[in-house]
XYZ file of C-alpha atoms in Angstrom:
558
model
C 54.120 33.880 -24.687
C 56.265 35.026 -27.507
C 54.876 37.961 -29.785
C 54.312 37.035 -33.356
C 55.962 40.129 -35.395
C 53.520 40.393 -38.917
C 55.944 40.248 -42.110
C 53.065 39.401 -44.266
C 54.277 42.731 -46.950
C 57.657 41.351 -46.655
C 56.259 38.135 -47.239
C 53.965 39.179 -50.345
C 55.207 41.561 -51.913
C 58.501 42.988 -53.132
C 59.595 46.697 -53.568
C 61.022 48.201 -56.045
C 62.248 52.253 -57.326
C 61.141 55.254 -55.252
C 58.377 57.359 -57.249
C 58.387 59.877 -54.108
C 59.147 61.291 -50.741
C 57.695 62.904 -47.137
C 58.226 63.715 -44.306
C 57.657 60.589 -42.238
C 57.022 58.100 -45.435
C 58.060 57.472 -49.185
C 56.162 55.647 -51.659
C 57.827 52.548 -54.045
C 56.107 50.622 -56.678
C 55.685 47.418 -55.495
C 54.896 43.856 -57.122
C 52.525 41.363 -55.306
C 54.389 38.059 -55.675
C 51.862 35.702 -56.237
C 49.492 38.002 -59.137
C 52.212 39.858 -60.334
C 50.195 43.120 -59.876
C 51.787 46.695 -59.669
C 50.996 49.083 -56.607
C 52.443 52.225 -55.141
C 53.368 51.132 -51.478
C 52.894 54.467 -49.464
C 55.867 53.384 -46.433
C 55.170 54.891 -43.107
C 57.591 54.892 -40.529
C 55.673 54.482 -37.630
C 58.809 55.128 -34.822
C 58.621 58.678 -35.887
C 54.774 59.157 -35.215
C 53.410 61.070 -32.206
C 50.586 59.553 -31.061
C 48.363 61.918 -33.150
C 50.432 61.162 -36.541
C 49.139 57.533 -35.264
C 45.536 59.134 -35.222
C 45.961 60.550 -38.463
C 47.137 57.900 -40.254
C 44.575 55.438 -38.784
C 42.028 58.090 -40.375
C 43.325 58.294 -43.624
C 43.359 54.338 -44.097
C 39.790 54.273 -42.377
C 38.642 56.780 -45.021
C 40.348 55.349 -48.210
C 38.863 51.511 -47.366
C 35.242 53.075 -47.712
C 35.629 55.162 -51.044
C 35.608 52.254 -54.138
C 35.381 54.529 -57.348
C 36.709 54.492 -60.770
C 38.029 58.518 -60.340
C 39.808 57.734 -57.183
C 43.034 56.362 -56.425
C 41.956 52.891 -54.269
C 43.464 51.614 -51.141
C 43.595 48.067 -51.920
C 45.471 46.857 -48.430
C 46.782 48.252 -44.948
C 49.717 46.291 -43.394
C 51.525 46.827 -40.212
C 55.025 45.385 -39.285
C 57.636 46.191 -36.853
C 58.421 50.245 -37.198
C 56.477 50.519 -40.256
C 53.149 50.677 -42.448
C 52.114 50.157 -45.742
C 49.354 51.584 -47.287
C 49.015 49.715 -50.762
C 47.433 52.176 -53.643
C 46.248 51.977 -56.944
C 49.658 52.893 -58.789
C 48.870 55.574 -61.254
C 51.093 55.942 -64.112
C 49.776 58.848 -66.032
C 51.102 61.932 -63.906
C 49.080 65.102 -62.846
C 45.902 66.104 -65.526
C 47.458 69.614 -66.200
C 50.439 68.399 -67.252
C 48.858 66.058 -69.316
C 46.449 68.954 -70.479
C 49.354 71.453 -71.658
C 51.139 68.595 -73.845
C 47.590 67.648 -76.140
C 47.486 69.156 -79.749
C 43.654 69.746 -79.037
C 42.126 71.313 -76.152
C 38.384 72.499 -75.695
C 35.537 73.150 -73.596
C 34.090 70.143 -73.898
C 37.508 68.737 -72.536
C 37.273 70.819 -69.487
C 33.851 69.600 -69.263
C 34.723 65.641 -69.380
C 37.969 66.666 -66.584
C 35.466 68.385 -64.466
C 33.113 65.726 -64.660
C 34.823 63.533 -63.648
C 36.296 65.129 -60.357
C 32.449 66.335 -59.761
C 31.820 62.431 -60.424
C 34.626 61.378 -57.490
C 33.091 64.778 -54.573
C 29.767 63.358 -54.930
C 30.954 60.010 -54.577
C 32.889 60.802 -51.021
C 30.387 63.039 -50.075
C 27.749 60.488 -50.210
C 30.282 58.688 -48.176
C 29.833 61.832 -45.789
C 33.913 62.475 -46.051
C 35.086 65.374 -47.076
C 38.564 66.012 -48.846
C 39.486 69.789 -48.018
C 43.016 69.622 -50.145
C 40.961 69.740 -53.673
C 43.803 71.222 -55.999
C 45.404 70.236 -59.115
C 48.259 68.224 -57.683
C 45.836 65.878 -56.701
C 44.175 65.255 -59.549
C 46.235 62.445 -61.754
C 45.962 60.148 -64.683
C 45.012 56.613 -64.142
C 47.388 55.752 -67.590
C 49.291 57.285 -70.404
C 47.006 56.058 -72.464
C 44.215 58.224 -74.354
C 41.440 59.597 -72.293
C 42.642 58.040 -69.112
C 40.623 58.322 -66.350
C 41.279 61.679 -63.931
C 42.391 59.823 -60.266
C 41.065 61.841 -56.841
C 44.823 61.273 -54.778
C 45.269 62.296 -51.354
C 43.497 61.908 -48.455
C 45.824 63.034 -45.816
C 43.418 66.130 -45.000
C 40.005 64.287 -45.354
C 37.653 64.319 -42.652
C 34.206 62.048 -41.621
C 31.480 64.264 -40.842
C 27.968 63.212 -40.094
C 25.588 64.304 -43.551
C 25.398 67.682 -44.010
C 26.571 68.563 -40.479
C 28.609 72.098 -40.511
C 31.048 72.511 -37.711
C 34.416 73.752 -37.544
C 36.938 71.270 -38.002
C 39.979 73.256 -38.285
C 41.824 75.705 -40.850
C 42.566 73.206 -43.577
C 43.494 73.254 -47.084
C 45.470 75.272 -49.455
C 45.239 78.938 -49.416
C 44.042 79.851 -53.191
C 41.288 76.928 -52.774
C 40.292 77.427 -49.315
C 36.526 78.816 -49.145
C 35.286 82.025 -47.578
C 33.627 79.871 -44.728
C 36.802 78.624 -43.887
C 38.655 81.947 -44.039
C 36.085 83.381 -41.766
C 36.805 80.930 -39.004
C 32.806 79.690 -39.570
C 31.297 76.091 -39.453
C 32.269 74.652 -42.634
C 31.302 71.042 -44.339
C 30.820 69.336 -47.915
C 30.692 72.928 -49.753
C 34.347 73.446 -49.030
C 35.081 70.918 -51.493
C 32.670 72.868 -54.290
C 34.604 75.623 -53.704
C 37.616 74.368 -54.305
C 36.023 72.691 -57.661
C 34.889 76.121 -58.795
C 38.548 77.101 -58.385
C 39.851 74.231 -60.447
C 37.333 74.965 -63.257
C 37.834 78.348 -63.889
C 41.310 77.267 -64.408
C 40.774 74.254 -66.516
C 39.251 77.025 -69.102
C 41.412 79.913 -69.068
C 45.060 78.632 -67.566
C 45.101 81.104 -64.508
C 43.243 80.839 -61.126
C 40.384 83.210 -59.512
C 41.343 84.400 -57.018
C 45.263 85.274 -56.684
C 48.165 87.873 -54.638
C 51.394 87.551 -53.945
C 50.107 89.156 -50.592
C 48.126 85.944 -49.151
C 46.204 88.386 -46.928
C 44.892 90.376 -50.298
C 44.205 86.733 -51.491
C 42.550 85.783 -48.704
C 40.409 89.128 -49.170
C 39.336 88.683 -52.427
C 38.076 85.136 -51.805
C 36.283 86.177 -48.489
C 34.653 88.915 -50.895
C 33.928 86.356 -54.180
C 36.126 89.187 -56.142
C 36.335 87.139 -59.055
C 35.444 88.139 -62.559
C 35.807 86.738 -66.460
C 37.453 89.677 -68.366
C 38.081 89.962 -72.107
C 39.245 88.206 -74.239
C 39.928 85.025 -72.627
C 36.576 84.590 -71.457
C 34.521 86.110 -74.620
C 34.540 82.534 -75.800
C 33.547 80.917 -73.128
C 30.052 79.399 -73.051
C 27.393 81.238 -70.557
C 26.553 77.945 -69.476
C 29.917 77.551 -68.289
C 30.460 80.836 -66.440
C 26.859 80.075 -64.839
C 28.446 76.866 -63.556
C 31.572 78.424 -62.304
C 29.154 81.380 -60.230
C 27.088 78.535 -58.617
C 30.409 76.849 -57.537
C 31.803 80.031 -56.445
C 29.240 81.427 -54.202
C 30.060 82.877 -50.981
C 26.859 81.401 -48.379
C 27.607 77.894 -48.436
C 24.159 76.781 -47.885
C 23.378 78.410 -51.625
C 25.881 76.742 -52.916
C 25.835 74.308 -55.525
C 26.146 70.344 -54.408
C 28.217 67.782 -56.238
C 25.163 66.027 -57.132
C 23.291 69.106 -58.639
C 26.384 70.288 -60.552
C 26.496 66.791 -62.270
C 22.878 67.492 -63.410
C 24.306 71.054 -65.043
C 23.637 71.025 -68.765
C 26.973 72.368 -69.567
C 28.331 68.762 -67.636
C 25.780 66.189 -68.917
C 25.209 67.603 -72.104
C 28.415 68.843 -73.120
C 28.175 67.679 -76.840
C 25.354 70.234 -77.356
C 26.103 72.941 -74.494
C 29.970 73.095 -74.396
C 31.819 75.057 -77.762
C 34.699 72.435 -79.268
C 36.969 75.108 -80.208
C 40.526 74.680 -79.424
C 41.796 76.717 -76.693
C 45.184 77.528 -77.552
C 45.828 80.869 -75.184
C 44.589 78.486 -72.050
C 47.095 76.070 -73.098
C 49.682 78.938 -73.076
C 48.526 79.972 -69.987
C 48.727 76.913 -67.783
C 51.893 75.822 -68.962
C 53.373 78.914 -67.362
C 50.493 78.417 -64.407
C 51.956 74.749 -63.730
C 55.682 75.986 -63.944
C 54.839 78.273 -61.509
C 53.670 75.271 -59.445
C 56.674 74.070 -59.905
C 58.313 76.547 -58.275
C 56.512 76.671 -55.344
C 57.092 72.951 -55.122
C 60.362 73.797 -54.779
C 60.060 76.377 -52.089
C 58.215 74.107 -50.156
C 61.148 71.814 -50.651
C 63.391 74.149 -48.745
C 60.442 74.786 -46.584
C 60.226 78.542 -46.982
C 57.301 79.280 -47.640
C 57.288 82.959 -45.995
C 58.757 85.703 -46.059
C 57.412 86.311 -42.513
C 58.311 84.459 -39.829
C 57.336 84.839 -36.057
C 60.083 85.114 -33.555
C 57.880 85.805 -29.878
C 55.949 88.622 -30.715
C 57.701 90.327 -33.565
C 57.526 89.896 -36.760
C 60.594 90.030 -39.458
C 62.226 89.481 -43.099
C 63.929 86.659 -43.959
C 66.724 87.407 -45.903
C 66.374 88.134 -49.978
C 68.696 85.201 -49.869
C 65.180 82.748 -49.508
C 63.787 83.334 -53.192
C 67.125 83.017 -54.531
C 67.600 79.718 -52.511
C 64.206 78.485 -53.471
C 64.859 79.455 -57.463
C 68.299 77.474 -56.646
C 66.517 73.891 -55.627
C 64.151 74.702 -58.214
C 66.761 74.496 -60.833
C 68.344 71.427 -59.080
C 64.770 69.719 -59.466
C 64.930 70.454 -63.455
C 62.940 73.062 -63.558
C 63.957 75.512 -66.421
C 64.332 78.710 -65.020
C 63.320 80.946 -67.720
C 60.028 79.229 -68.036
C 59.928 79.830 -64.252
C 60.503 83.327 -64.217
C 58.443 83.709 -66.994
C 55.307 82.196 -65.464
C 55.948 84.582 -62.774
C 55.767 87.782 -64.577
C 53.113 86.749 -66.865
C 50.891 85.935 -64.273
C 51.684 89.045 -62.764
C 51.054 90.784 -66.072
C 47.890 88.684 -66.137
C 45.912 89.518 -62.880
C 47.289 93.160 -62.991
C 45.811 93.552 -66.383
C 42.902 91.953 -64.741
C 42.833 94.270 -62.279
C 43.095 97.666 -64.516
C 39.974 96.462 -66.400
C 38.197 95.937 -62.562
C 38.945 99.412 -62.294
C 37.385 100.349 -65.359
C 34.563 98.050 -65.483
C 32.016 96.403 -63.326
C 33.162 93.689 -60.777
C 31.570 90.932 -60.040
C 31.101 90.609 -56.255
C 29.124 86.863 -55.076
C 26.614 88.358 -52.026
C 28.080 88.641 -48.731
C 26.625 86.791 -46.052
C 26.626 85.973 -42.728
C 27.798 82.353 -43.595
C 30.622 82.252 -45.070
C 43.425 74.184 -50.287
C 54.076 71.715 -50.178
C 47.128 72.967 -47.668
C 47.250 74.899 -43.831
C 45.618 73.363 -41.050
C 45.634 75.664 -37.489
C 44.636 74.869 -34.445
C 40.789 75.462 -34.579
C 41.112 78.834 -31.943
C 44.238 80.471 -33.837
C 43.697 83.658 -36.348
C 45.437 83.489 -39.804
C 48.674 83.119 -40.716
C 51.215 85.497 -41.904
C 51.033 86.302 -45.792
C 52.956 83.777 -47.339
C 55.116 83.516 -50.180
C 53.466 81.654 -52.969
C 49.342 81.849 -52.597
C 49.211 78.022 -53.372
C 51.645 76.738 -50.557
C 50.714 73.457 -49.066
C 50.935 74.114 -45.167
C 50.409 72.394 -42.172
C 49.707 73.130 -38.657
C 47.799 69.872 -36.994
C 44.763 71.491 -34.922
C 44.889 69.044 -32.200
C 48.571 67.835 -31.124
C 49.795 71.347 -29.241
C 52.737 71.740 -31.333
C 51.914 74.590 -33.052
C 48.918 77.240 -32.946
C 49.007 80.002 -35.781
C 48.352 83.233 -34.232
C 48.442 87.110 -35.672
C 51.902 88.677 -36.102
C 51.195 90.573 -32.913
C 50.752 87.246 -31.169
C 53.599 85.188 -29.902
C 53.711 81.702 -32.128
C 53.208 78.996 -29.453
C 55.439 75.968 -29.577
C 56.437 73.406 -27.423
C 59.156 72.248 -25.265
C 60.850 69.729 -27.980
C 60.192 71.922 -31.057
C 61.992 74.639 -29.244
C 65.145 72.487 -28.500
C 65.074 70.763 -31.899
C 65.483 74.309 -33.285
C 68.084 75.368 -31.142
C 69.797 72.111 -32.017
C 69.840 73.632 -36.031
C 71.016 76.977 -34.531
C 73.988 75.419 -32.656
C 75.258 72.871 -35.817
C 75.307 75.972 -38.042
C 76.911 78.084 -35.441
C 79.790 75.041 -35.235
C 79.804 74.875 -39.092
C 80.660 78.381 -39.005
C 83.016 78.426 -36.579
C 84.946 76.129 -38.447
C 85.111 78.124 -41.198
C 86.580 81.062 -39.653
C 88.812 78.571 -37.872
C 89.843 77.375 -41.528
C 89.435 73.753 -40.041
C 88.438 71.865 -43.144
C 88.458 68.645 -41.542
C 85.366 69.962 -39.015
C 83.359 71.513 -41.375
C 83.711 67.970 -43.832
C 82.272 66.382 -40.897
C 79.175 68.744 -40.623
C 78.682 68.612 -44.558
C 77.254 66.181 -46.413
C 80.213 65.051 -49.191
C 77.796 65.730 -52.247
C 76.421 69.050 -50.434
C 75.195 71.747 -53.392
C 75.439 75.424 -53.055
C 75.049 78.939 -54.948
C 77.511 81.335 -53.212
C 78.780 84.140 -54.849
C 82.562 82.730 -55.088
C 80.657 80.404 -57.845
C 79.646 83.485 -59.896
C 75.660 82.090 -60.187
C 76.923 78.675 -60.678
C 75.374 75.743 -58.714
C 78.486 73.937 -57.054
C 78.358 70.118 -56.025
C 80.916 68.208 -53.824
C 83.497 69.343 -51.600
C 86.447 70.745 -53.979
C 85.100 73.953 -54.768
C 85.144 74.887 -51.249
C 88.224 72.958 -50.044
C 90.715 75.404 -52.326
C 89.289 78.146 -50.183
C 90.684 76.611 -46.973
C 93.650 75.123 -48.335
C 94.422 78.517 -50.217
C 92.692 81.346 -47.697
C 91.187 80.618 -44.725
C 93.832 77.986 -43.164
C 96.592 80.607 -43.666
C 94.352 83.861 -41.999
C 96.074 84.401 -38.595
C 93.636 87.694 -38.549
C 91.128 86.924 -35.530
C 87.359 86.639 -36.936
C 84.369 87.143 -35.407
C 80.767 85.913 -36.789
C 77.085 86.396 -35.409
C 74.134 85.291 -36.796
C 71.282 87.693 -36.362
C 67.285 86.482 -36.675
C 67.690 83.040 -37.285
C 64.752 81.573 -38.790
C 64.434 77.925 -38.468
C 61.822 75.911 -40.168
C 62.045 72.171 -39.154
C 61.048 69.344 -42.109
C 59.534 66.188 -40.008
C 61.851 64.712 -37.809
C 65.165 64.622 -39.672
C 65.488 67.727 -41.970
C 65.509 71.287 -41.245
C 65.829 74.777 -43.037
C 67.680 78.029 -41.170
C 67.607 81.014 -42.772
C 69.700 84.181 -41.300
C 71.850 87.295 -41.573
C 75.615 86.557 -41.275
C 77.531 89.148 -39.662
C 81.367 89.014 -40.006
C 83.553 91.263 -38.229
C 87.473 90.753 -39.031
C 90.292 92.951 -39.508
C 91.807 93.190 -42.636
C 96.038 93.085 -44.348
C 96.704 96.878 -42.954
C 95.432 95.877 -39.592
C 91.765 97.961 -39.846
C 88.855 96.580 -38.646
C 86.312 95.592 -40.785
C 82.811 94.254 -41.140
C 80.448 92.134 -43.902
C 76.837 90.968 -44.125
C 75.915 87.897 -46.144
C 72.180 86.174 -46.456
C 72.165 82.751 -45.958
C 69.930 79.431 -46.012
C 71.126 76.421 -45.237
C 69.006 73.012 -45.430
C 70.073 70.274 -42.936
C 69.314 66.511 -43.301
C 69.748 64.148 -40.143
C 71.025 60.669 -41.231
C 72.466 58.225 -38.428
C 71.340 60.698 -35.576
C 74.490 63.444 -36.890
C 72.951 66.456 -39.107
C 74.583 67.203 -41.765
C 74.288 70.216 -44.357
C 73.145 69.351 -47.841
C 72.880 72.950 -49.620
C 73.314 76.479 -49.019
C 72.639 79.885 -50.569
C 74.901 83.010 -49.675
C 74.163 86.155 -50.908
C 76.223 89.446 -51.228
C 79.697 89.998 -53.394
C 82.676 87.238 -53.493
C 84.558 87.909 -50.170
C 86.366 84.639 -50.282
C 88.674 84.630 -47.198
C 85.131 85.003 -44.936
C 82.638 82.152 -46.757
């Protein structure tokens, strides 16, 4: 009997412009034919999925059909054809809420109050649902609308889990590091708290523009949150209600089982009676604050874009730097993605400034410490008997390491990092293209290293003098001009190769270049360069779409 192949998406509905992009999916607006109603079409292809990416994404679908609720984004239909799957969403048109937050004229406590009561609104409704979300952050809180007092949209359910009521167990190390609880750092049976946590996190931001708990050393980070080592220093917080710091403590308490529930925190008076209990003066230095707290976002976004997201990275048991080379790549992508750099680099120091003036009054004043117990989210998930991971670059990183499919296990830096078979070949594969790309460099073959680069491929080298170059020109002059014409033998090896792969088709190396050559009076000589390169798989042939080189214009090697 002949299979019947479903087209019933193709059939219904019809796509229309990309609003974004993963690993194994991308999601399109989309226009049911016969209503004429708008959705975001979440497009999974399903010929890239291990058989626990099929889990997962059965799980997610299973867990958005169940939640119906005006503060989170619905899954309205679940369609499988040949090689792919759509997931049909709620398309939300408003952006994220602290965007939206940083660009009003008038900004309050009671405002926090309303956003906060909301998300509290869309926990207890899951948790009721006994699912719990473990990814709470502000990228995943959106705007139903542009519109006025648009409703605040709970998005993503990629790291939500079914648990059975209040049932504590551990499920995994999930989440994203400056939200994750101190249950979850400790490696302890965690549950519905995690997500109260993370709320607590979210609020304290929502009413003074900078988080908690925060490092650039994610093991410090991690510290502080497994200690509660949070306070409300002067003068940000001198106008903030009592009610509302009393709120905040019962969010962020260390022993999950004292914790406040999203059902009790919806009961607080400073959330149901925030006309009379939370102040309505304008908050203009939170404003100030969160712009440069969501730029920073931004740039992290963009790390995670060229997927590194550490400056440690484990080769077999040792541990080592990746090149200097990796921020300057990551800043580089960043400014690709319109992000304006000085507003970058000047959330970064003055949330620097901010926590280390933070810190001097700790020293001078009285901290406030949560009890410690026995109990104890680009969001990391290890393998349920690894240890931490290594510090990592930006505290807020989205990372994940799937606790069930063997790939990967996070271990401690004096641990080997496990891996298997195919991820070990697939990085080798990214090691030997960049190897050939190099070789045809010092070959001055431009015709081989065309083939290996994409035609619109963007770099910052220092030939370009801080410039971001695009195309193939810039670089074709040097072999025309230099490196075709170099009868001088050349010799390169790359040292600690760090390779990071990006789902099945895209991939980030990062290494030392080591040139050796001899120069016009016949002397040997040597150079060292930092370099990233990000490689994109189309057609089954990698090519490279950007690279960053560091170290002074030496033209005749690049």
């Amino acid at each position: 009997m002949a299979t019947t192949t479903c087209t019933r998406f193709t059939d219904e509905y019809q796509l229309y412009e990309e609003l974004g992009k993963g690993a194994f999916s991308v999601v399109r607006r989309c226009v049911k034919l016969c209503t004429g109603q708008e959705y975001a079409a979440k497009i999974i292809n399903t010929k890239k999925l291990s058989a626990r990416d099929h889990q997962k994404l059965e799980r997610e679908a299973r867990i958005c059909r169940l939640l119906k609720h005006p503060n989170i984004v619905r899954l309205h239909d679940s369609i499988s054809e040949e090689g792919f799957h759509y997931l049909l969403f709620d398309l939300v048109t408003g952006g994220e809420l602290f965007e939206d937050i940083v660009a009003r004229e008038y900004y309050s406590e009671a405002d926090a109050s309303h956003c906060i009561h909301q998300i509290l609104d869309s926990v207890n409704h899951i948790h009721q649902h006994d699912i719990v979300h473990r990814d709470l952050k502000p990228e995943n809180l959106l705007l139903a609308s542009k519109c006025k007092n648009a409703a605040v949209k709970l998005a993503d359910f990629g790291l939500a889990i079914e648990v059975q009521g209040d049932q504590q167990a551990w499920f995994g190390f999930a989440g994203t590091p400056g939200y994750l609880s101190p249950e979850v750092l400790r490696k302890e049976a965690y549950g519905k708290p995690v997500d109260i946590w993370a709320c607590g996190v979210i609020l304290y931001i929502l009413l003074v523009g900078y988080p908690p708990f925060w490092d650039e050393d994610q093991h410090k980070l991690y510290q502080q949150i497994k200690a509660g080592a949070y306070d409300f220093p002067s003068p940000e917080w001198d106008t903030v209600t009592p009610e509302a710091k009393n709120l905040i403590n019962q969010m962020l308490t260390i022993n999950p089982a004292k914790r406040i529930t999203a059902q009790e925190a919806l009961k607080h008076p400073w959330v149901c009676q925030r006309s009379t209990v939370a102040s309505m003066m304008h908050r203009q230095e939170t404003v100030e604050c969160l712009k440069k707290f969501n730029a920073r976002r931004k740039l992290k976004g963009a790390i995670l874009t060229t997927m590194l997201v550490s400056r440690n990275f484990s080769v077999g048991s040792r541990q080592t730097t990746a090149p200097a080379s990796v921020t300057a790549a990551a800043a580089a992508v960043a400014a690709a993605a319109g992000t304006t750099a000085g507003l970058v680099e000047q959330a970064a120091k003055s949330l620097l400034n901010k926590k280390a003036d933070v810190k001097k009054r700790k020293s001078s004043s009285t901290v406030q410490y949560m009890p410690q117990t026995n109990s104890t989210k680009n969001s990391i998930v290890t393998s349920p008997k690894g240890n931490l991971p290594s510090p990592a670059l930006e505290a807020q990183t989205t990372v994940i390491h799937n606790p069930l499919d063997g790939i990967k296990e996070s271990s401690d830096s004096s641990n080997a990092t496990v891996e298997d078979e195919d991820m070990k070949a697939r990085k080798q594969e990214i090691i030997k293209i960049t190897e050939q790309l190099i070789e045809a460099i010092n070959n001055g073959d431009f015709e081989a290293y065309a083939k290996i680069c994409d035609p619109g491929l963007t770099s910052f080298e220092p030939e370009a003098l801080g410039n971001l170059v695009e195309g193939m020109d810039f670089h074709r002059f040097y072999f025309d001009n230099l490196l075709s014409k170099n009868s001088k033998p050349i010799h390169t090896t790359i040292l600690n190769p760090h390779v990071h792969l990006i789902g099945e088709d895209a991939a980030c190396i990062a290494y030392i270049r080591l040139t050796q050559y001899v120069d016009g009076q016949g002397r040997p000589r040597s150079s060292q360069s930092e370099e990233t390169r990000v490689w994109h798989r189309r057609d089954s042939k990698w090519q490279n779409v950007h690279f960053h080189c560091s170290g002074a214009p030496a033209a005749p090697l690049q």
